[in-house]
Rosetta silent file (secondary structure, phi, psi, omega in degrees, C-alpha in Angstrom):
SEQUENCE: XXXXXXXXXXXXXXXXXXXXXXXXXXXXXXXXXXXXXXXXXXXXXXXXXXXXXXXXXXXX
SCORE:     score description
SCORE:     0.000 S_00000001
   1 L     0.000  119.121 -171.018    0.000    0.000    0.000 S_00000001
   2 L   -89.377   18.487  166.863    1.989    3.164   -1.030 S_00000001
   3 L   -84.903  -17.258 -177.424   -0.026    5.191    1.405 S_00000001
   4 L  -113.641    3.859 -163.014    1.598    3.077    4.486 S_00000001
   5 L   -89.882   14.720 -176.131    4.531    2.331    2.850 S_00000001
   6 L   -92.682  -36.479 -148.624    6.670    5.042    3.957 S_00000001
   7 L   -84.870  113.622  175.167    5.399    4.932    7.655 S_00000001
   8 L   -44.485  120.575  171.645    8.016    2.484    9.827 S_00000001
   9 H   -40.404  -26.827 -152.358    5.157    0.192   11.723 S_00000001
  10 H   -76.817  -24.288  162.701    6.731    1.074   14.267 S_00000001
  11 H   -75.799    6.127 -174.838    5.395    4.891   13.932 S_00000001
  12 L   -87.026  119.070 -177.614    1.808    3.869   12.304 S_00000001
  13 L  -109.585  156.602 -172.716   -0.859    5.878   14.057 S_00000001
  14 H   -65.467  -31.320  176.556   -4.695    5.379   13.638 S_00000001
  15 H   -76.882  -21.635  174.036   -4.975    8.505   11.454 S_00000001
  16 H   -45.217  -35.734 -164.598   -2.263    6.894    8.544 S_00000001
  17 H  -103.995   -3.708 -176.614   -4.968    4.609    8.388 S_00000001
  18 H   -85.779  -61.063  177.602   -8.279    6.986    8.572 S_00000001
  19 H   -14.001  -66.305 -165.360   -5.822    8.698    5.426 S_00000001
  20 H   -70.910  -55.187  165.506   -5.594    5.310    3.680 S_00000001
  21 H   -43.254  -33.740  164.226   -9.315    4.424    4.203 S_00000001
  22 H   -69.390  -46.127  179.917  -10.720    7.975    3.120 S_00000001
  23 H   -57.924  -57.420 -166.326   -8.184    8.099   -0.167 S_00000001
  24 H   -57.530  -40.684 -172.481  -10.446    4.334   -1.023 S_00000001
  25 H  -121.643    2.383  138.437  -13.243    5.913   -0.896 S_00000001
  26 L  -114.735   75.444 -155.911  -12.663    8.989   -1.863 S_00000001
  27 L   -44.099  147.154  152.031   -9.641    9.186   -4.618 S_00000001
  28 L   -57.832  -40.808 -172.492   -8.387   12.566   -5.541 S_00000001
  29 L  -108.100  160.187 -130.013   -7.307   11.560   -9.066 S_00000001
  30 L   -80.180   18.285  168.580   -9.621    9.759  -12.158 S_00000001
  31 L   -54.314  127.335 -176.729   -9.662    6.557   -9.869 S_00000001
  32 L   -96.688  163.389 -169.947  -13.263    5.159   -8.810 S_00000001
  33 L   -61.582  164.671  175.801  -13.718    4.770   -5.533 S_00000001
  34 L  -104.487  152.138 -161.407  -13.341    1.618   -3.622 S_00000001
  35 L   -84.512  167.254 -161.443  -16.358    0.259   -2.454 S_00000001
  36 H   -74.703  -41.148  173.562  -17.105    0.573    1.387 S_00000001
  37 H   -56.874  -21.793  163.060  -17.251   -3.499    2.114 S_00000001
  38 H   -41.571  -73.266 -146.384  -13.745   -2.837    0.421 S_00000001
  39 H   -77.146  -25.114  164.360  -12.028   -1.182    2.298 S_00000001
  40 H   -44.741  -65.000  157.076  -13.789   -2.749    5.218 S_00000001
  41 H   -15.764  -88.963 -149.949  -11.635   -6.099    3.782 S_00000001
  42 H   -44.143  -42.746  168.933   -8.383   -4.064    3.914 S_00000001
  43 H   -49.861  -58.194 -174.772   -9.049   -2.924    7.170 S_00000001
  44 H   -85.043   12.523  157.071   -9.669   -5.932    8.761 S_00000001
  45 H   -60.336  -46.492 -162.564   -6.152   -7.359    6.536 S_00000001
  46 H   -74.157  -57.539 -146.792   -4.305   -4.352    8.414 S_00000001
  47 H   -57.826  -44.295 -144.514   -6.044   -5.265   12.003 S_00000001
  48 H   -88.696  -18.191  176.640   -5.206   -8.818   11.539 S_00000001
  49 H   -84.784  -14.813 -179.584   -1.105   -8.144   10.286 S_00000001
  50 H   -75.840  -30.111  170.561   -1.064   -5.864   13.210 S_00000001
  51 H   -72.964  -50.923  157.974   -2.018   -8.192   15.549 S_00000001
  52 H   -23.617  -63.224  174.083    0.115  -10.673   14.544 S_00000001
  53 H   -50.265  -17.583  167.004    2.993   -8.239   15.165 S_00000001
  54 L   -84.472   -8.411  169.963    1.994   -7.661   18.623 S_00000001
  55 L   -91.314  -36.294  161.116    2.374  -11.460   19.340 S_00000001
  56 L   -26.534  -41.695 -179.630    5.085  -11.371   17.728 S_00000001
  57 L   101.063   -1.801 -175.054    7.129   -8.927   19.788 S_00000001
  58 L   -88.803  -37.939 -175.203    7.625   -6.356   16.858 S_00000001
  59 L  -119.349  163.560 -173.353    5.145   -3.674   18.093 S_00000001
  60 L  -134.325    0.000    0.000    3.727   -3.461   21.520 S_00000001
């Protein structure tokens, strides 16, 4: 996702992701939108690598 891909996890705050979820469904540039059960997906893709990471030991 090149909207998160800059941000170190270790520095990923709940608005980078209110960012990435408003840019789906509402694009700036001649994109169509992503639909809301979309981005609902991606969201719960993010929740679930995030959690992981926290069992992990990478974020706490």
């Amino acid at each position: 996702l090149p909207t998160l891909g800059r941000v170190p996890i270790r520095r990923l705050r709940p608005d980078h992701l209110e960012a990435l979820y408003d840019s789906k469904l509402h694009p700036t540039d001649d994109t169509r939108p992503s639909a809301p059960k979309t981005v609902l997906e991606l969201h719960l893709i993010i929740r679930g690598a995030l959690n992981d990471a926290v069992r992990r030991g990478i974020v706490s």
